Structures are given as structure tokens and as C-alpha cells.
Short mmCIF file of N, CA and C in Angstrom, two decimals:
data_model
loop_
_atom_site.label_atom_id
_atom_site.label_comp_id
_atom_site.label_asym_id
_atom_site.label_seq_id
_atom_site.Cartn_x
_atom_site.Cartn_y
_atom_site.Cartn_z
N MET A 1 0.82 -1.20 0.00
CA MET A 1 0.00 0.00 0.00
C MET A 1 0.87 1.27 0.00
N LEU A 2 1.83 1.33 0.92
CA LEU A 2 2.71 2.49 0.99
C LEU A 2 3.52 2.65 -0.29
N LYS A 3 3.93 1.53 -0.87
CA LYS A 3 4.69 1.55 -2.12
C LYS A 3 3.84 2.16 -3.24
N GLU A 4 2.56 1.80 -3.28
CA GLU A 4 1.66 2.34 -4.30
C GLU A 4 1.46 3.85 -4.12
N VAL A 5 1.34 4.29 -2.87
CA VAL A 5 1.18 5.71 -2.59
C VAL A 5 2.42 6.48 -3.03
N ARG A 6 3.60 5.96 -2.71
CA ARG A 6 4.85 6.62 -3.13
C ARG A 6 4.96 6.68 -4.64
N LYS A 7 4.58 5.59 -5.31
CA LYS A 7 4.65 5.55 -6.77
C LYS A 7 3.73 6.62 -7.35
N GLU A 8 2.52 6.73 -6.81
CA GLU A 8 1.56 7.72 -7.28
C GLU A 8 2.10 9.14 -7.06
N MET A 9 2.70 9.38 -5.91
CA MET A 9 3.22 10.71 -5.59
C MET A 9 4.43 11.07 -6.44
N SER A 10 5.16 10.07 -6.89
CA SER A 10 6.36 10.35 -7.69
C SER A 10 6.05 10.54 -9.17
N LYS A 11 4.81 10.30 -9.56
CA LYS A 11 4.45 10.49 -10.96
C LYS A 11 4.62 11.95 -11.37
N LYS A 12 5.07 12.14 -12.60
CA LYS A 12 5.18 13.49 -13.15
C LYS A 12 3.78 14.09 -13.26
N LYS A 13 3.70 15.41 -13.12
CA LYS A 13 2.42 16.10 -13.11
C LYS A 13 2.21 16.87 -14.42
N ILE A 14 1.05 16.64 -15.02
CA ILE A 14 0.69 17.28 -16.28
C ILE A 14 -0.61 18.06 -16.08
N VAL A 15 -0.64 19.29 -16.57
CA VAL A 15 -1.87 20.08 -16.60
C VAL A 15 -2.31 20.19 -18.05
N VAL A 16 -3.55 19.84 -18.32
CA VAL A 16 -4.13 19.95 -19.66
C VAL A 16 -5.16 21.07 -19.62
N VAL A 17 -4.98 22.07 -20.50
CA VAL A 17 -5.88 23.21 -20.55
C VAL A 17 -6.51 23.27 -21.94
N ASP A 18 -7.81 22.99 -21.98
CA ASP A 18 -8.55 23.03 -23.25
C ASP A 18 -10.01 23.27 -22.92
N ASP A 19 -10.68 24.12 -23.70
CA ASP A 19 -12.08 24.39 -23.43
C ASP A 19 -13.00 23.29 -23.96
N ASP A 20 -12.47 22.35 -24.71
CA ASP A 20 -13.23 21.22 -25.24
C ASP A 20 -13.15 20.05 -24.26
N GLU A 21 -14.27 19.73 -23.63
CA GLU A 21 -14.29 18.68 -22.61
C GLU A 21 -13.85 17.33 -23.17
N SER A 22 -14.21 17.02 -24.41
CA SER A 22 -13.83 15.72 -24.98
C SER A 22 -12.31 15.61 -25.13
N ILE A 23 -11.65 16.70 -25.44
CA ILE A 23 -10.19 16.68 -25.55
C ILE A 23 -9.57 16.50 -24.16
N ARG A 24 -10.09 17.22 -23.17
CA ARG A 24 -9.58 17.04 -21.80
C ARG A 24 -9.74 15.59 -21.35
N LYS A 25 -10.90 15.01 -21.60
CA LYS A 25 -11.14 13.61 -21.20
C LYS A 25 -10.22 12.65 -21.94
N THR A 26 -9.99 12.90 -23.22
CA THR A 26 -9.10 12.04 -24.00
C THR A 26 -7.69 12.08 -23.43
N PHE A 27 -7.19 13.27 -23.13
CA PHE A 27 -5.87 13.38 -22.52
C PHE A 27 -5.82 12.62 -21.20
N PHE A 28 -6.85 12.78 -20.38
CA PHE A 28 -6.86 12.09 -19.10
C PHE A 28 -6.80 10.57 -19.31
N LEU A 29 -7.61 10.07 -20.22
CA LEU A 29 -7.66 8.62 -20.45
C LEU A 29 -6.33 8.05 -20.94
N ILE A 30 -5.64 8.78 -21.81
CA ILE A 30 -4.39 8.23 -22.35
C ILE A 30 -3.18 8.46 -21.43
N LEU A 31 -3.30 9.39 -20.48
CA LEU A 31 -2.13 9.74 -19.67
C LEU A 31 -2.20 9.32 -18.20
N HIS A 32 -3.38 9.09 -17.66
CA HIS A 32 -3.51 8.95 -16.21
C HIS A 32 -2.82 7.73 -15.61
N GLU A 33 -2.54 6.71 -16.39
CA GLU A 33 -1.87 5.53 -15.84
C GLU A 33 -0.40 5.81 -15.52
N ASN A 34 0.23 6.68 -16.29
CA ASN A 34 1.66 6.96 -16.11
C ASN A 34 1.97 8.31 -15.49
N TYR A 35 0.99 9.20 -15.47
CA TYR A 35 1.21 10.56 -14.98
C TYR A 35 0.04 11.00 -14.11
N ARG A 36 0.29 12.00 -13.26
CA ARG A 36 -0.80 12.65 -12.53
C ARG A 36 -1.31 13.74 -13.46
N VAL A 37 -2.57 13.65 -13.84
CA VAL A 37 -3.14 14.55 -14.84
C VAL A 37 -4.18 15.45 -14.18
N TYR A 38 -4.02 16.75 -14.38
CA TYR A 38 -4.96 17.74 -13.88
C TYR A 38 -5.57 18.45 -15.08
N LEU A 39 -6.86 18.75 -15.00
CA LEU A 39 -7.57 19.34 -16.13
C LEU A 39 -8.07 20.74 -15.77
N ALA A 40 -8.03 21.64 -16.75
CA ALA A 40 -8.57 22.98 -16.60
C ALA A 40 -9.31 23.34 -17.88
N LYS A 41 -10.47 23.97 -17.73
CA LYS A 41 -11.30 24.28 -18.90
C LYS A 41 -10.95 25.60 -19.57
N ASP A 42 -10.15 26.43 -18.89
CA ASP A 42 -9.76 27.70 -19.49
C ASP A 42 -8.51 28.24 -18.81
N SER A 43 -7.98 29.31 -19.36
CA SER A 43 -6.73 29.88 -18.85
C SER A 43 -6.89 30.42 -17.44
N ARG A 44 -8.03 30.99 -17.14
CA ARG A 44 -8.26 31.54 -15.80
C ARG A 44 -8.18 30.44 -14.74
N GLU A 45 -8.87 29.33 -14.99
CA GLU A 45 -8.85 28.21 -14.05
C GLU A 45 -7.43 27.65 -13.90
N ALA A 46 -6.73 27.52 -15.00
CA ALA A 46 -5.36 26.98 -14.96
C ALA A 46 -4.44 27.87 -14.12
N LEU A 47 -4.51 29.17 -14.34
CA LEU A 47 -3.65 30.09 -13.60
C LEU A 47 -4.01 30.12 -12.11
N GLN A 48 -5.31 30.10 -11.80
CA GLN A 48 -5.72 30.12 -10.40
C GLN A 48 -5.28 28.86 -9.66
N ARG A 49 -5.43 27.72 -10.30
CA ARG A 49 -5.17 26.45 -9.61
C ARG A 49 -3.70 26.03 -9.63
N PHE A 50 -2.97 26.39 -10.67
CA PHE A 50 -1.65 25.78 -10.86
C PHE A 50 -0.48 26.75 -10.97
N LYS A 51 -0.71 28.04 -10.88
CA LYS A 51 0.37 29.01 -11.08
C LYS A 51 1.53 28.79 -10.11
N LYS A 52 1.23 28.36 -8.89
CA LYS A 52 2.29 28.17 -7.89
C LYS A 52 2.58 26.69 -7.64
N ALA A 53 1.95 25.80 -8.37
CA ALA A 53 2.14 24.36 -8.17
C ALA A 53 3.39 23.87 -8.91
N LYS A 54 3.91 22.74 -8.47
CA LYS A 54 5.05 22.13 -9.16
C LYS A 54 4.50 21.22 -10.26
N ILE A 55 4.55 21.71 -11.47
CA ILE A 55 4.03 21.00 -12.63
C ILE A 55 5.20 20.69 -13.55
N ASP A 56 5.18 19.49 -14.15
CA ASP A 56 6.26 19.09 -15.05
C ASP A 56 5.97 19.43 -16.51
N LEU A 57 4.68 19.45 -16.88
CA LEU A 57 4.31 19.70 -18.27
C LEU A 57 2.95 20.37 -18.32
N ILE A 58 2.84 21.39 -19.15
CA ILE A 58 1.55 22.02 -19.45
C ILE A 58 1.24 21.73 -20.91
N ILE A 59 0.05 21.20 -21.15
CA ILE A 59 -0.45 21.01 -22.52
C ILE A 59 -1.62 21.97 -22.66
N ALA A 60 -1.52 22.93 -23.58
CA ALA A 60 -2.54 23.96 -23.68
C ALA A 60 -2.96 24.19 -25.11
N ASP A 61 -4.25 24.47 -25.26
CA ASP A 61 -4.79 24.87 -26.55
C ASP A 61 -4.42 26.34 -26.78
N LEU A 62 -4.23 26.71 -28.03
CA LEU A 62 -3.92 28.10 -28.35
C LEU A 62 -5.13 28.99 -28.08
N LYS A 63 -6.31 28.56 -28.56
CA LYS A 63 -7.52 29.38 -28.41
C LYS A 63 -8.25 28.94 -27.15
N LEU A 64 -8.22 29.82 -26.16
CA LEU A 64 -8.87 29.56 -24.88
C LEU A 64 -9.73 30.76 -24.49
N PRO A 65 -10.77 30.54 -23.69
CA PRO A 65 -11.53 31.68 -23.17
C PRO A 65 -10.66 32.55 -22.25
N TYR A 66 -10.99 33.81 -22.16
CA TYR A 66 -10.32 34.82 -21.33
C TYR A 66 -9.01 35.26 -21.95
N ILE A 67 -7.95 34.48 -21.83
CA ILE A 67 -6.70 34.81 -22.52
C ILE A 67 -6.24 33.58 -23.29
N ASN A 68 -5.55 33.80 -24.40
CA ASN A 68 -5.16 32.65 -25.23
C ASN A 68 -4.03 31.85 -24.57
N GLY A 69 -3.76 30.69 -25.13
CA GLY A 69 -2.77 29.79 -24.57
C GLY A 69 -1.38 30.40 -24.47
N LEU A 70 -0.97 31.19 -25.46
CA LEU A 70 0.36 31.81 -25.42
C LEU A 70 0.47 32.81 -24.27
N GLU A 71 -0.56 33.63 -24.10
CA GLU A 71 -0.55 34.60 -23.00
C GLU A 71 -0.57 33.88 -21.65
N MET A 72 -1.32 32.80 -21.57
CA MET A 72 -1.36 32.02 -20.33
C MET A 72 0.03 31.47 -20.01
N ILE A 73 0.71 30.91 -21.02
CA ILE A 73 2.05 30.37 -20.81
C ILE A 73 3.01 31.49 -20.40
N ALA A 74 2.86 32.66 -21.01
CA ALA A 74 3.71 33.80 -20.63
C ALA A 74 3.53 34.12 -19.15
N ARG A 75 2.30 34.07 -18.66
CA ARG A 75 2.06 34.34 -17.24
C ARG A 75 2.65 33.25 -16.35
N PHE A 76 2.56 32.00 -16.78
CA PHE A 76 3.20 30.92 -16.03
C PHE A 76 4.71 31.16 -15.97
N ARG A 77 5.30 31.51 -17.11
CA ARG A 77 6.75 31.76 -17.16
C ARG A 77 7.13 32.93 -16.24
N GLU A 78 6.33 34.00 -16.26
CA GLU A 78 6.60 35.15 -15.40
C GLU A 78 6.57 34.78 -13.93
N SER A 79 5.76 33.79 -13.58
CA SER A 79 5.66 33.37 -12.18
C SER A 79 6.75 32.36 -11.80
N GLY A 80 7.63 32.04 -12.77
CA GLY A 80 8.76 31.17 -12.47
C GLY A 80 8.67 29.76 -13.01
N TYR A 81 7.61 29.43 -13.75
CA TYR A 81 7.48 28.08 -14.30
C TYR A 81 8.58 27.83 -15.33
N LYS A 82 9.35 26.76 -15.12
CA LYS A 82 10.44 26.43 -16.03
C LYS A 82 10.23 25.09 -16.72
N GLY A 83 9.06 24.48 -16.51
CA GLY A 83 8.78 23.16 -17.06
C GLY A 83 8.51 23.18 -18.56
N GLU A 84 8.16 22.01 -19.04
CA GLU A 84 7.90 21.81 -20.47
C GLU A 84 6.50 22.30 -20.84
N VAL A 85 6.33 22.66 -22.12
CA VAL A 85 5.04 23.11 -22.63
C VAL A 85 4.80 22.52 -24.00
N ILE A 86 3.61 21.97 -24.19
CA ILE A 86 3.15 21.55 -25.51
C ILE A 86 1.94 22.40 -25.84
N LEU A 87 1.97 23.06 -26.99
CA LEU A 87 0.85 23.88 -27.44
C LEU A 87 0.13 23.12 -28.54
N ILE A 88 -1.20 23.14 -28.50
CA ILE A 88 -2.00 22.49 -29.53
C ILE A 88 -2.96 23.51 -30.13
N SER A 89 -3.30 23.32 -31.40
CA SER A 89 -4.22 24.25 -32.04
C SER A 89 -4.79 23.68 -33.33
N ALA A 90 -6.02 24.05 -33.60
CA ALA A 90 -6.64 23.73 -34.88
C ALA A 90 -6.35 24.83 -35.90
N TYR A 91 -5.63 25.86 -35.47
CA TYR A 91 -5.37 27.03 -36.30
C TYR A 91 -3.86 27.29 -36.41
N PRO A 92 -3.14 26.47 -37.18
CA PRO A 92 -1.69 26.65 -37.26
C PRO A 92 -1.27 27.98 -37.89
N ASP A 93 -2.16 28.59 -38.67
CA ASP A 93 -1.84 29.87 -39.30
C ASP A 93 -1.68 30.99 -38.27
N LEU A 94 -2.23 30.81 -37.09
CA LEU A 94 -2.16 31.85 -36.06
C LEU A 94 -0.88 31.79 -35.23
N ILE A 95 -0.05 30.80 -35.50
CA ILE A 95 1.15 30.59 -34.69
C ILE A 95 2.28 31.52 -35.13
N ASN A 96 2.88 32.17 -34.17
CA ASN A 96 4.05 33.01 -34.38
C ASN A 96 5.25 32.23 -33.84
N VAL A 97 6.11 31.76 -34.73
CA VAL A 97 7.24 30.91 -34.35
C VAL A 97 8.17 31.63 -33.37
N ASP A 98 8.38 32.92 -33.57
CA ASP A 98 9.24 33.67 -32.65
C ASP A 98 8.66 33.67 -31.23
N LYS A 99 7.34 33.80 -31.14
CA LYS A 99 6.68 33.78 -29.82
C LYS A 99 6.83 32.41 -29.17
N LEU A 100 6.70 31.34 -29.97
CA LEU A 100 6.88 29.98 -29.43
C LEU A 100 8.28 29.83 -28.86
N SER A 101 9.26 30.31 -29.59
CA SER A 101 10.65 30.22 -29.15
C SER A 101 10.88 31.07 -27.90
N HIS A 102 10.37 32.28 -27.90
CA HIS A 102 10.53 33.19 -26.77
C HIS A 102 9.96 32.59 -25.48
N LEU A 103 8.85 31.87 -25.59
CA LEU A 103 8.21 31.27 -24.41
C LEU A 103 8.71 29.86 -24.12
N SER A 104 9.70 29.42 -24.88
CA SER A 104 10.27 28.07 -24.71
C SER A 104 9.19 26.99 -24.79
N ILE A 105 8.36 27.09 -25.83
CA ILE A 105 7.36 26.06 -26.09
C ILE A 105 8.11 24.85 -26.63
N SER A 106 7.97 23.72 -25.97
CA SER A 106 8.74 22.52 -26.33
C SER A 106 8.30 21.92 -27.66
N HIS A 107 6.99 21.75 -27.83
CA HIS A 107 6.45 21.16 -29.05
C HIS A 107 5.11 21.79 -29.38
N PHE A 108 4.76 21.72 -30.67
CA PHE A 108 3.48 22.24 -31.15
C PHE A 108 2.81 21.16 -31.98
N PHE A 109 1.52 20.92 -31.71
CA PHE A 109 0.76 19.92 -32.46
C PHE A 109 -0.50 20.56 -33.03
N VAL A 110 -0.85 20.14 -34.25
CA VAL A 110 -2.05 20.64 -34.92
C VAL A 110 -3.18 19.64 -34.72
N LYS A 111 -4.37 20.17 -34.41
CA LYS A 111 -5.57 19.33 -34.31
C LYS A 111 -6.06 19.03 -35.71
N PRO A 112 -6.62 17.88 -35.99
CA PRO A 112 -6.80 16.75 -35.07
C PRO A 112 -5.44 16.16 -34.69
N LEU A 113 -5.34 15.77 -33.43
CA LEU A 113 -4.06 15.32 -32.87
C LEU A 113 -3.69 13.91 -33.28
N ASP A 114 -2.41 13.73 -33.55
CA ASP A 114 -1.84 12.40 -33.75
C ASP A 114 -1.44 11.93 -32.35
N LEU A 115 -2.31 11.12 -31.73
CA LEU A 115 -2.10 10.74 -30.33
C LEU A 115 -0.83 9.93 -30.11
N GLU A 116 -0.46 9.14 -31.09
CA GLU A 116 0.77 8.35 -30.96
C GLU A 116 2.00 9.27 -30.92
N ALA A 117 2.04 10.23 -31.83
CA ALA A 117 3.16 11.18 -31.86
C ALA A 117 3.16 12.05 -30.60
N LEU A 118 1.99 12.44 -30.16
CA LEU A 118 1.88 13.24 -28.94
C LEU A 118 2.38 12.46 -27.73
N ASN A 119 2.01 11.20 -27.63
CA ASN A 119 2.48 10.34 -26.53
C ASN A 119 4.00 10.22 -26.53
N ARG A 120 4.58 10.02 -27.72
CA ARG A 120 6.04 9.94 -27.82
C ARG A 120 6.69 11.24 -27.36
N SER A 121 6.09 12.35 -27.75
CA SER A 121 6.61 13.66 -27.38
C SER A 121 6.57 13.85 -25.86
N ILE A 122 5.46 13.49 -25.25
CA ILE A 122 5.31 13.61 -23.79
C ILE A 122 6.32 12.73 -23.09
N ASP A 123 6.43 11.48 -23.52
CA ASP A 123 7.41 10.57 -22.91
C ASP A 123 8.82 11.12 -23.05
N TYR A 124 9.14 11.65 -24.21
CA TYR A 124 10.48 12.22 -24.43
C TYR A 124 10.73 13.40 -23.49
N LEU A 125 9.78 14.32 -23.43
CA LEU A 125 9.97 15.51 -22.61
C LEU A 125 10.08 15.19 -21.12
N LEU A 126 9.32 14.23 -20.66
CA LEU A 126 9.28 13.96 -19.22
C LEU A 126 10.24 12.87 -18.76
N ASN A 127 10.73 12.07 -19.69
CA ASN A 127 11.57 10.95 -19.27
C ASN A 127 12.98 10.97 -19.84
N SER A 128 13.26 11.77 -20.85
CA SER A 128 14.60 11.76 -21.47
C SER A 128 15.66 12.27 -20.51
N LYS A 129 15.33 13.24 -19.66
CA LYS A 129 16.31 13.77 -18.71
C LYS A 129 16.72 12.68 -17.72
N LYS A 130 15.75 11.90 -17.28
CA LYS A 130 16.02 10.82 -16.34
C LYS A 130 16.94 9.78 -16.98
N ILE A 131 16.69 9.46 -18.24
CA ILE A 131 17.52 8.48 -18.96
C ILE A 131 18.94 9.02 -19.12
N THR A 132 19.06 10.31 -19.48
CA THR A 132 20.37 10.93 -19.63
C THR A 132 21.14 10.92 -18.31
N GLU A 133 20.45 11.23 -17.21
CA GLU A 133 21.11 11.24 -15.90
C GLU A 133 21.63 9.86 -15.53
N LYS A 134 20.90 8.81 -15.90
CA LYS A 134 21.33 7.45 -15.58
C LYS A 134 22.60 7.09 -16.33
N ARG A 135 22.78 7.62 -17.53
CA ARG A 135 23.95 7.31 -18.34
C ARG A 135 25.20 7.98 -17.82
N ILE A 136 25.06 9.10 -17.17
CA ILE A 136 26.22 9.88 -16.70
C ILE A 136 26.85 9.25 -15.49
#
């Protein structure tokens, strides 16, 4: 029992921010076995709940209610967040590559999502550092 609790507590933490409930649920279903997954329906909820939390990865939609995903990530960065970020969008034409670079966005995916590629990306971002540390 204690071993299971420790394993659960040691899981990497992912916040998924998307106003589409079906997308939030899909992320939860594919990620919850290996990661602690938290869901937020908009940028306001994400900032209120997680701005000061220790999060390993934020997955955010570009188009969100209140403020867009890029502005939300900028606010997370201003508050000291140094973790990984994956931005998703159905509107790739709206993406400013310089802004992605400036905010240290790790990866960008276009909707409809390739879940296999997204899973590989998440695993790489959250586990490659651990693998590299083991080799040293």
C-alpha cells in the first residue's frame, strides 16, 4: 500500500488546458496511468489552480476563453514556471514561431491530434532527462 502511494506521488504532473471537454477527457484517459493529470477548462482556471504548483508539463490549446494559450504560458513563465510546454491548435496559421521560441514552447501539435506522436513527445519531454542522468 505504501509503495503504491509513493509511486503515485512520484508520478510526473501534467496540466491539460482546453475548453473542449472531450479533448480534456481524451488526454486524461491516455495519460492517467503513467502521470498525474490535472484538467482545466480555461486559462483563468489553470492560472488560479496551478500558477504556484510544481508542474512538469503544461499542454494547452492556443484558443482559450479569457486569454489565449500563449498569453497564459507567458504568465506561467513570469511566475517562475520552467517546465515543459506543448501547445496544440486547430489554427496553425495563427502561430508566431518567434513567440513559441521566446516562451520556450517545447512542441506544437495541430488538431486533429496524432495521439501516438503526442504520446512519444510527452514521454520524451518527461523521461529523457532521467535516462540521460542514468547514463552519466
